[in-house]
PDB file of C-alpha atoms and ligand atoms in Angstrom:
ATOM      1  CA  MET A   1       0.000   0.000   0.000  1.00  0.00           C
ATOM      2  CA  LYS A   2       1.123   3.575  -0.596  1.00  0.00           C
ATOM      3  CA  ILE A   3       1.319   5.402   2.734  1.00  0.00           C
ATOM      4  CA  GLY A   4       2.033   9.092   3.261  1.00  0.00           C
ATOM      5  CA  ILE A   5       3.259  10.322   6.630  1.00  0.00           C
ATOM      6  CA  ILE A   6       3.137  13.986   7.644  1.00  0.00           C
ATOM      7  CA  GLY A   7       5.416  14.413  10.638  1.00  0.00           C
ATOM      8  CA  ALA A   8       8.721  12.581  10.983  1.00  0.00           C
ATOM      9  CA  GLY A   9       9.256  12.762  14.724  1.00  0.00           C
ATOM     10  CA  ARG A  10       8.937   9.997  17.290  1.00  0.00           C
ATOM     11  CA  ILE A  11       5.609   8.639  16.051  1.00  0.00           C
ATOM     12  CA  GLY A  12       6.077   9.425  12.342  1.00  0.00           C
ATOM     13  CA  ALA A  13       9.510   7.836  12.080  1.00  0.00           C
ATOM     14  CA  THR A  14       8.405   4.825  14.153  1.00  0.00           C
ATOM     15  CA  LEU A  15       5.400   4.196  11.908  1.00  0.00           C
ATOM     16  CA  ALA A  16       7.532   4.671   8.779  1.00  0.00           C
ATOM     17  CA  ARG A  17       9.908   1.994  10.061  1.00  0.00           C
ATOM     18  CA  HIS A  18       7.054  -0.445  10.818  1.00  0.00           C
ATOM     19  CA  PHE A  19       5.241   0.129   7.524  1.00  0.00           C
ATOM     20  CA  ALA A  20       8.436  -0.233   5.479  1.00  0.00           C
ATOM     21  CA  ARG A  21       9.300  -3.453   7.307  1.00  0.00           C
ATOM     22  CA  ILE A  22       6.008  -5.052   6.239  1.00  0.00           C
ATOM     23  CA  GLY A  23       6.384  -3.990   2.620  1.00  0.00           C
ATOM     24  CA  HIS A  24       4.539  -0.687   2.236  1.00  0.00           C
ATOM     25  CA  ASP A  25       5.676   2.178   0.028  1.00  0.00           C
ATOM     26  CA  VAL A  26       6.146   5.167   2.339  1.00  0.00           C
ATOM     27  CA  ALA A  27       6.521   8.910   1.666  1.00  0.00           C
ATOM     28  CA  LEU A  28       7.716  10.685   4.825  1.00  0.00           C
ATOM     29  CA  SER A  29       7.618  14.440   5.407  1.00  0.00           C
ATOM     30  CA  ASN A  30       8.186  17.141   8.005  1.00  0.00           C
ATOM     31  CA  SER A  31       7.805  20.923   8.071  1.00  0.00           C
ATOM     32  CA  ARG A  32      11.404  21.813   7.185  1.00  0.00           C
ATOM     33  CA  GLY A  33      11.591  19.967   3.880  1.00  0.00           C
ATOM     34  CA  PRO A  34      12.786  16.622   2.487  1.00  0.00           C
ATOM     35  CA  GLU A  35      16.447  17.618   2.509  1.00  0.00           C
ATOM     36  CA  THR A  36      16.360  17.558   6.325  1.00  0.00           C
ATOM     37  CA  LEU A  37      15.245  13.902   6.277  1.00  0.00           C
ATOM     38  CA  THR A  38      18.142  12.487   4.226  1.00  0.00           C
ATOM     39  CA  ASP A  39      19.831  10.623   7.078  1.00  0.00           C
ATOM     40  CA  LEU A  40      16.570   9.255   8.457  1.00  0.00           C
ATOM     41  CA  VAL A  41      15.270   7.862   5.160  1.00  0.00           C
ATOM     42  CA  GLN A  42      18.668   6.385   4.411  1.00  0.00           C
ATOM     43  CA  GLU A  43      18.491   4.533   7.711  1.00  0.00           C
ATOM     44  CA  LEU A  44      14.893   3.412   7.058  1.00  0.00           C
ATOM     45  CA  GLY A  45      15.723   1.835   3.701  1.00  0.00           C
ATOM     46  CA  SER A  46      14.571   2.016   0.104  1.00  0.00           C
ATOM     47  CA  SER A  47      10.819   1.688   0.862  1.00  0.00           C
ATOM     48  CA  VAL A  48      10.824   5.129   2.494  1.00  0.00           C
ATOM     49  CA  ARG A  49      11.476   8.372   0.657  1.00  0.00           C
ATOM     50  CA  ALA A  50      11.500  11.950   1.852  1.00  0.00           C
ATOM     51  CA  THR A  51       8.947  14.332   0.335  1.00  0.00           C
ATOM     52  CA  THR A  52       7.086  17.511   1.126  1.00  0.00           C
ATOM     53  CA  ALA A  53       3.912  17.220   3.193  1.00  0.00           C
ATOM     54  CA  ALA A  54       1.761  17.894   0.118  1.00  0.00           C
ATOM     55  CA  GLU A  55       3.559  15.139  -1.804  1.00  0.00           C
ATOM     56  CA  ALA A  56       3.134  12.714   1.092  1.00  0.00           C
ATOM     57  CA  ALA A  57      -0.589  13.505   1.112  1.00  0.00           C
ATOM     58  CA  ASP A  58      -0.804  12.954  -2.644  1.00  0.00           C
ATOM     59  CA  HIS A  59       1.169   9.715  -2.441  1.00  0.00           C
ATOM     60  CA  GLY A  60      -0.804   7.977   0.275  1.00  0.00           C
ATOM     61  CA  GLN A  61      -3.816   5.751  -0.142  1.00  0.00           C
ATOM     62  CA  VAL A  62      -3.648   6.196   3.611  1.00  0.00           C
ATOM     63  CA  VAL A  63      -2.016   9.319   5.082  1.00  0.00           C
ATOM     64  CA  VAL A  64      -0.846   9.578   8.682  1.00  0.00           C
ATOM     65  CA  VAL A  65      -0.920  13.036  10.253  1.00  0.00           C
ATOM     66  CA  THR A  66       1.412  13.054  13.242  1.00  0.00           C
ATOM     67  CA  ILE A  67       2.377  16.623  14.103  1.00  0.00           C
ATOM     68  CA  PRO A  68       1.797  18.859  17.125  1.00  0.00           C
ATOM     69  CA  TYR A  69      -1.961  19.584  17.168  1.00  0.00           C
ATOM     70  CA  GLY A  70      -1.342  23.336  17.298  1.00  0.00           C
ATOM     71  CA  ARG A  71       0.042  23.261  13.754  1.00  0.00           C
ATOM     72  CA  PHE A  72      -2.856  21.496  12.027  1.00  0.00           C
ATOM     73  CA  ARG A  73      -3.763  24.561   9.977  1.00  0.00           C
ATOM     74  CA  GLU A  74      -0.462  24.087   8.113  1.00  0.00           C
ATOM     75  CA  LEU A  75      -1.664  20.728   6.729  1.00  0.00           C
ATOM     76  CA  PRO A  76      -2.171  20.418   2.940  1.00  0.00           C
ATOM     77  CA  ALA A  77      -5.958  20.352   3.159  1.00  0.00           C
ATOM     78  CA  GLU A  78      -6.555  20.221  -0.573  1.00  0.00           C
ATOM     79  CA  GLN A  79      -4.476  17.050  -0.965  1.00  0.00           C
ATOM     80  CA  LEU A  80      -5.981  15.426   2.138  1.00  0.00           C
ATOM     81  CA  HIS A  81      -9.597  16.076   1.190  1.00  0.00           C
ATOM     82  CA  GLY A  82     -11.527  12.776   0.976  1.00  0.00           C
ATOM     83  CA  LYS A  83      -8.491  10.614   1.839  1.00  0.00           C
ATOM     84  CA  VAL A  84      -8.289   8.075   4.630  1.00  0.00           C
ATOM     85  CA  VAL A  85      -6.231  10.011   7.167  1.00  0.00           C
ATOM     86  CA  VAL A  86      -4.933   8.588  10.418  1.00  0.00           C
ATOM     87  CA  ASP A  87      -4.751  11.269  13.101  1.00  0.00           C
ATOM     88  CA  THR A  88      -2.293  10.572  15.932  1.00  0.00           C
ATOM     89  CA  CYS A  89      -2.355  14.133  17.241  1.00  0.00           C
ATOM     90  CA  ASN A  90      -3.055  15.110  20.823  1.00  0.00           C
ATOM     91  CA  TYR A  91      -3.912  18.501  22.252  1.00  0.00           C
ATOM     92  CA  TYR A  92      -1.445  19.767  24.830  1.00  0.00           C
ATOM     93  CA  PRO A  93      -2.201  23.459  25.527  1.00  0.00           C
ATOM     94  CA  GLU A  94       1.242  24.058  27.021  1.00  0.00           C
ATOM     95  CA  ARG A  95       2.803  22.971  23.706  1.00  0.00           C
ATOM     96  CA  ASP A  96       0.050  23.879  21.250  1.00  0.00           C
ATOM     97  CA  GLY A  97      -1.369  27.080  22.732  1.00  0.00           C
ATOM     98  CA  HIS A  98      -4.912  27.230  24.071  1.00  0.00           C
ATOM     99  CA  ASP A  99      -7.806  26.223  21.840  1.00  0.00           C
ATOM    100  CA  PRO A 100     -10.943  27.616  23.524  1.00  0.00           C
ATOM    101  CA  GLU A 101     -13.234  25.064  21.848  1.00  0.00           C
ATOM    102  CA  LEU A 102     -11.169  22.187  23.167  1.00  0.00           C
ATOM    103  CA  ASP A 103     -10.748  23.781  26.590  1.00  0.00           C
ATOM    104  CA  ALA A 104     -14.561  24.039  26.761  1.00  0.00           C
ATOM    105  CA  ASP A 105     -14.900  20.464  25.425  1.00  0.00           C
ATOM    106  CA  ILE A 106     -17.255  21.672  22.683  1.00  0.00           C
ATOM    107  CA  THR A 107     -15.499  19.474  20.138  1.00  0.00           C
ATOM    108  CA  THR A 108     -12.385  17.306  19.814  1.00  0.00           C
ATOM    109  CA  SER A 109      -8.984  17.796  18.206  1.00  0.00           C
ATOM    110  CA  SER A 110      -9.760  15.098  15.626  1.00  0.00           C
ATOM    111  CA  GLU A 111     -13.095  16.669  14.678  1.00  0.00           C
ATOM    112  CA  LYS A 112     -11.328  19.973  14.126  1.00  0.00           C
ATOM    113  CA  ILE A 113      -8.677  18.360  11.904  1.00  0.00           C
ATOM    114  CA  ARG A 114     -11.423  16.553   9.984  1.00  0.00           C
ATOM    115  CA  ALA A 115     -13.316  19.814   9.482  1.00  0.00           C
ATOM    116  CA  PHE A 116     -10.177  21.612   8.305  1.00  0.00           C
ATOM    117  CA  THR A 117      -9.056  18.932   5.831  1.00  0.00           C
ATOM    118  CA  GLY A 118     -12.299  17.282   4.724  1.00  0.00           C
ATOM    119  CA  ALA A 119     -10.490  13.971   5.200  1.00  0.00           C
ATOM    120  CA  ASN A 120     -12.042  10.632   6.096  1.00  0.00           C
ATOM    121  CA  LEU A 121     -10.426  10.729   9.510  1.00  0.00           C
ATOM    122  CA  VAL A 122      -9.544   7.854  11.802  1.00  0.00           C
ATOM    123  CA  LYS A 123      -8.029   8.621  15.190  1.00  0.00           C
ATOM    124  CA  ALA A 124      -5.398   6.020  16.096  1.00  0.00           C
ATOM    125  CA  PHE A 125      -1.895   5.661  17.561  1.00  0.00           C
ATOM    126  CA  ASN A 126      -2.556   8.721  19.729  1.00  0.00           C
ATOM    127  CA  ALA A 127      -2.850   6.868  23.021  1.00  0.00           C
ATOM    128  CA  ILE A 128       0.244   4.659  22.875  1.00  0.00           C
ATOM    129  CA  TYR A 129       3.593   5.908  24.122  1.00  0.00           C
ATOM    130  CA  TRP A 130       5.969   6.030  21.184  1.00  0.00           C
ATOM    131  CA  GLU A 131       8.539   3.662  22.710  1.00  0.00           C
ATOM    132  CA  ASN A 132       5.814   1.045  23.173  1.00  0.00           C
ATOM    133  CA  LEU A 133       4.792   1.549  19.552  1.00  0.00           C
ATOM    134  CA  ARG A 134       8.439   1.122  18.556  1.00  0.00           C
ATOM    135  CA  ASP A 135       9.309  -1.893  20.697  1.00  0.00           C
ATOM    136  CA  ARG A 136       6.237  -3.846  21.756  1.00  0.00           C
ATOM    137  CA  GLY A 137       4.668  -5.194  18.595  1.00  0.00           C
ATOM    138  CA  LEU A 138       3.976  -8.927  18.957  1.00  0.00           C
ATOM    139  CA  PRO A 139       2.483 -11.681  16.788  1.00  0.00           C
ATOM    140  CA  LYS A 140      -1.296 -12.133  16.742  1.00  0.00           C
ATOM    141  CA  GLY A 141      -2.468 -14.246  19.665  1.00  0.00           C
ATOM    142  CA  ASP A 142       0.534 -13.465  21.884  1.00  0.00           C
ATOM    143  CA  PRO A 143      -0.870 -12.827  25.398  1.00  0.00           C
ATOM    144  CA  GLY A 144       1.361  -9.769  25.780  1.00  0.00           C
ATOM    145  CA  ARG A 145       0.038  -8.015  22.686  1.00  0.00           C
ATOM    146  CA  LEU A 146      -1.031  -4.429  23.403  1.00  0.00           C
ATOM    147  CA  ALA A 147      -4.246  -2.894  22.107  1.00  0.00           C
ATOM    148  CA  ILE A 148      -4.652   0.425  20.303  1.00  0.00           C
ATOM    149  CA  PRO A 149      -7.952   2.361  20.359  1.00  0.00           C
ATOM    150  CA  VAL A 150      -9.372   3.528  17.026  1.00  0.00           C
ATOM    151  CA  SER A 151     -12.233   5.930  16.408  1.00  0.00           C
ATOM    152  CA  GLY A 152     -13.980   7.391  13.395  1.00  0.00           C
ATOM    153  CA  THR A 153     -17.283   7.262  11.559  1.00  0.00           C
ATOM    154  CA  ASP A 154     -16.375   5.323   8.418  1.00  0.00           C
ATOM    155  CA  TRP A 155     -16.265   1.550   8.891  1.00  0.00           C
ATOM    156  CA  GLU A 156     -14.199   0.893   5.797  1.00  0.00           C
ATOM    157  CA  ALA A 157     -11.567   3.455   6.768  1.00  0.00           C
ATOM    158  CA  LYS A 158     -11.431   2.018  10.276  1.00  0.00           C
ATOM    159  CA  ALA A 159     -11.040  -1.483   8.810  1.00  0.00           C
ATOM    160  CA  VAL A 160      -8.059  -0.382   6.703  1.00  0.00           C
ATOM    161  CA  VAL A 161      -6.371   1.315   9.646  1.00  0.00           C
ATOM    162  CA  SER A 162      -7.174  -1.633  11.927  1.00  0.00           C
ATOM    163  CA  GLY A 163      -5.469  -3.925   9.417  1.00  0.00           C
ATOM    164  CA  LEU A 164      -2.322  -1.823   9.531  1.00  0.00           C
ATOM    165  CA  ILE A 165      -2.378  -1.898  13.340  1.00  0.00           C
ATOM    166  CA  ARG A 166      -2.651  -5.701  13.349  1.00  0.00           C
ATOM    167  CA  ASP A 167       0.064  -6.070  10.757  1.00  0.00           C
ATOM    168  CA  ILE A 168       2.590  -4.141  12.853  1.00  0.00           C
ATOM    169  CA  GLY A 169       1.869  -6.203  15.971  1.00  0.00           C
ATOM    170  CA  PHE A 170      -0.979  -4.633  17.940  1.00  0.00           C
ATOM    171  CA  ASP A 171      -4.720  -5.249  18.412  1.00  0.00           C
ATOM    172  CA  PRO A 172      -7.110  -2.486  17.261  1.00  0.00           C
ATOM    173  CA  VAL A 173     -10.160  -1.801  19.432  1.00  0.00           C
ATOM    174  CA  ASP A 174     -12.996   0.344  18.113  1.00  0.00           C
ATOM    175  CA  ALA A 175     -13.903   3.140  20.507  1.00  0.00           C
ATOM    176  CA  GLY A 176     -16.722   4.608  18.386  1.00  0.00           C
ATOM    177  CA  ASP A 177     -16.955   7.887  16.481  1.00  0.00           C
ATOM    178  CA  LEU A 178     -14.595  10.862  16.671  1.00  0.00           C
ATOM    179  CA  GLY A 179     -16.751  12.686  19.202  1.00  0.00           C
ATOM    180  CA  LEU A 180     -17.742  10.422  22.075  1.00  0.00           C
ATOM    181  CA  GLY A 181     -15.351   7.723  20.850  1.00  0.00           C
ATOM    182  CA  GLY A 182     -12.391  10.022  20.357  1.00  0.00           C
ATOM    183  CA  ARG A 183     -12.876  11.488  23.833  1.00  0.00           C
ATOM    184  CA  LYS A 184     -12.489   7.978  25.257  1.00  0.00           C
ATOM    185  CA  HIS A 185      -8.832   7.850  24.218  1.00  0.00           C
ATOM    186  CA  GLN A 186      -7.645  11.439  24.255  1.00  0.00           C
ATOM    187  CA  PRO A 187      -5.269  12.847  26.931  1.00  0.00           C
ATOM    188  CA  GLY A 188      -6.882  12.639  30.350  1.00  0.00           C
ATOM    189  CA  SER A 189      -8.973   9.583  29.489  1.00  0.00           C
ATOM    190  CA  ARG A 190      -8.416   6.410  31.497  1.00  0.00           C
ATOM    191  CA  VAL A 191      -6.952   4.471  28.573  1.00  0.00           C
ATOM    192  CA  TYR A 192      -4.555   7.195  27.427  1.00  0.00           C
ATOM    193  CA  GLY A 193      -1.015   5.837  27.685  1.00  0.00           C
ATOM    194  CA  ALA A 194      -2.247   2.670  29.401  1.00  0.00           C
ATOM    195  CA  GLU A 195      -0.745  -0.681  28.455  1.00  0.00           C
ATOM    196  CA  LEU A 196      -3.880  -2.788  27.944  1.00  0.00           C
ATOM    197  CA  SER A 197      -4.847  -6.009  26.184  1.00  0.00           C
ATOM    198  CA  ALA A 198      -7.695  -5.963  23.659  1.00  0.00           C
ATOM    199  CA  ASP A 199     -10.140  -7.338  26.231  1.00  0.00           C
ATOM    200  CA  GLU A 200      -9.089  -4.786  28.842  1.00  0.00           C
ATOM    201  CA  LEU A 201      -9.310  -1.923  26.360  1.00  0.00           C
ATOM    202  CA  SER A 202     -12.694  -3.090  25.037  1.00  0.00           C
ATOM    203  CA  GLY A 203     -14.006  -3.096  28.591  1.00  0.00           C
ATOM    204  CA  ALA A 204     -12.638   0.379  29.217  1.00  0.00           C
ATOM    205  CA  VAL A 205     -13.984   2.069  26.076  1.00  0.00           C
ATOM    206  CA  GLY A 206     -17.418   0.548  26.472  1.00  0.00           C
ATOM    207  CA  ALA A 207     -20.283  -0.901  24.486  1.00  0.00           C
ATOM    208  CA  GLY A 208     -19.776  -1.787  20.855  1.00  0.00           C
ATOM    209  CA  ALA A 209     -16.043  -1.969  21.221  1.00  0.00           C
ATOM    210  CA  SER A 210     -15.537  -5.710  20.981  1.00  0.00           C
ATOM    211  CA  ALA A 211     -17.892  -6.124  18.012  1.00  0.00           C
ATOM    212  CA  ALA A 212     -15.631  -3.996  15.866  1.00  0.00           C
ATOM    213  CA  ARG A 213     -12.486  -5.892  16.742  1.00  0.00           C
ATOM    214  CA  ALA A 214     -13.154  -8.743  14.353  1.00  0.00           C
TER     215      ALA A 214
HETATM  216  N1  LIG B   1       5.499  11.006  21.605  1.00  0.00           N
HETATM  217  C1  LIG B   1       4.515  10.151  21.930  1.00  0.00           C
HETATM  218  O1  LIG B   1       4.717   9.179  22.717  1.00  0.00           O
HETATM  219  C2  LIG B   1       3.154  10.319  21.286  1.00  0.00           C
HETATM  220  C3  LIG B   1       2.291   9.243  21.363  1.00  0.00           C
HETATM  221  C4  LIG B   1       1.066   9.318  20.712  1.00  0.00           C
HETATM  222  C5  LIG B   1       0.696  10.482  20.049  1.00  0.00           C
HETATM  223  N2  LIG B   1       1.549  11.552  20.034  1.00  0.00           N
HETATM  224  C6  LIG B   1       1.083  12.767  19.318  1.00  0.00           C
HETATM  225  O2  LIG B   1       1.423  12.589  17.944  1.00  0.00           O
HETATM  226  C7  LIG B   1       1.889  13.820  17.399  1.00  0.00           C
HETATM  227  C8  LIG B   1       3.359  13.655  17.015  1.00  0.00           C
HETATM  228  O3  LIG B   1       4.094  13.354  18.182  1.00  0.00           O
HETATM  229  P1  LIG B   1       5.659  13.102  18.152  1.00  0.00           P
HETATM  230  O4  LIG B   1       6.043  12.748  19.551  1.00  0.00           O
HETATM  231  O5  LIG B   1       6.020  12.194  17.040  1.00  0.00           O
HETATM  232  O6  LIG B   1       6.182  14.595  17.839  1.00  0.00           O
HETATM  233  P2  LIG B   1       7.652  15.082  17.510  1.00  0.00           P
HETATM  234  O7  LIG B   1       8.641  14.004  17.815  1.00  0.00           O
HETATM  235  O8  LIG B   1       7.788  16.414  18.160  1.00  0.00           O
HETATM  236  O9  LIG B   1       7.619  15.280  15.912  1.00  0.00           O
HETATM  237  C9  LIG B   1       6.746  16.187  15.319  1.00  0.00           C
HETATM  238  C10 LIG B   1       6.973  16.131  13.827  1.00  0.00           C
HETATM  239  O10 LIG B   1       5.962  16.926  13.198  1.00  0.00           O
HETATM  240  C11 LIG B   1       6.583  17.669  12.171  1.00  0.00           C
HETATM  241  N3  LIG B   1       5.770  18.825  11.839  1.00  0.00           N
HETATM  242  C12 LIG B   1       5.403  19.867  12.608  1.00  0.00           C
HETATM  243  N4  LIG B   1       4.612  20.713  11.925  1.00  0.00           N
HETATM  244  C13 LIG B   1       4.491  20.181  10.678  1.00  0.00           C
HETATM  245  C14 LIG B   1       3.822  20.593   9.523  1.00  0.00           C
HETATM  246  N5  LIG B   1       3.094  21.714   9.505  1.00  0.00           N
HETATM  247  N6  LIG B   1       3.923  19.829   8.403  1.00  0.00           N
HETATM  248  C15 LIG B   1       4.660  18.705   8.417  1.00  0.00           C
HETATM  249  N7  LIG B   1       5.315  18.240   9.503  1.00  0.00           N
HETATM  250  C16 LIG B   1       5.233  18.986  10.619  1.00  0.00           C
HETATM  251  C17 LIG B   1       7.938  18.026  12.741  1.00  0.00           C
HETATM  252  O11 LIG B   1       8.794  18.394  11.686  1.00  0.00           O
HETATM  253  P3  LIG B   1       9.839  19.598  11.869  1.00  0.00           P
HETATM  254  O12 LIG B   1      10.782  19.147  12.931  1.00  0.00           O
HETATM  255  O13 LIG B   1      10.463  19.734  10.504  1.00  0.00           O
HETATM  256  O14 LIG B   1       9.027  20.802  12.266  1.00  0.00           O
HETATM  257  C18 LIG B   1       8.316  16.684  13.361  1.00  0.00           C
HETATM  258  O15 LIG B   1       8.861  15.822  12.386  1.00  0.00           O
HETATM  259  C19 LIG B   1       1.668  14.876  18.480  1.00  0.00           C
HETATM  260  O16 LIG B   1       0.408  15.481  18.297  1.00  0.00           O
HETATM  261  C20 LIG B   1       1.705  14.065  19.770  1.00  0.00           C
HETATM  262  O17 LIG B   1       0.979  14.682  20.819  1.00  0.00           O
HETATM  263  C21 LIG B   1       2.783  11.482  20.620  1.00  0.00           C
END
């Protein structure tokens, strides 16, 4: 699959490494330009190339957005419109600046990124600490396999993203839509950063969760 990644930090580079390892064709980008990613893509191998963010968005059948939430208005909205986009971003006011709508819990960070881009957004990989994402992938059925919550409104998009999660060694658990569902795994929620099995995570994010795991 062709995968674009916008953001080449801890999460972006970790996902690029995983996706390349299982045979995907990855375009990786940051804000400073592809020339600043030369060493990283060389280390990641020939399945990963450095591009601009707009090129990564164009390239991907699935595009991962993994940047500080406060910079989402810099995203290439035109290229992301209608695409399956995986949103790993979390809102940290001390890093991102205050967003009054999020402070008042009127909406969620993912809903705002969806509104800005018009993308078919799936929230995932936001609640797992990056070192666990890097190091703790395990084969299907291993009792130590960690679960990753996923939310969004489009079942097909969630199925694609869930497949990627499984393929890199984790169990996806559906938390629901981006509103109520997304709130269940954003910072401050009980599952955020927790190291849980699929059954434990399904129990924590509530009704409907296990049905979508299949
Ligand atoms: N760290 C974790 O354990 C963790 C876990 C789950 C979710 N998250 C969330 O996932 C997101 C990424 O986290 P991270 O830890 O990977 O961050 P990070 O290490 O600070 O990396 C951020 C990356 O985003 C890039 N970036 C910033 N603005 C951009 C833009 N407008 N266009 C393209 N790229 C841009 C930066 O590129 P430049 O350096 O060129 O600006 C950098 O490569 C954050 O929202 C974070 O809260 C983090």
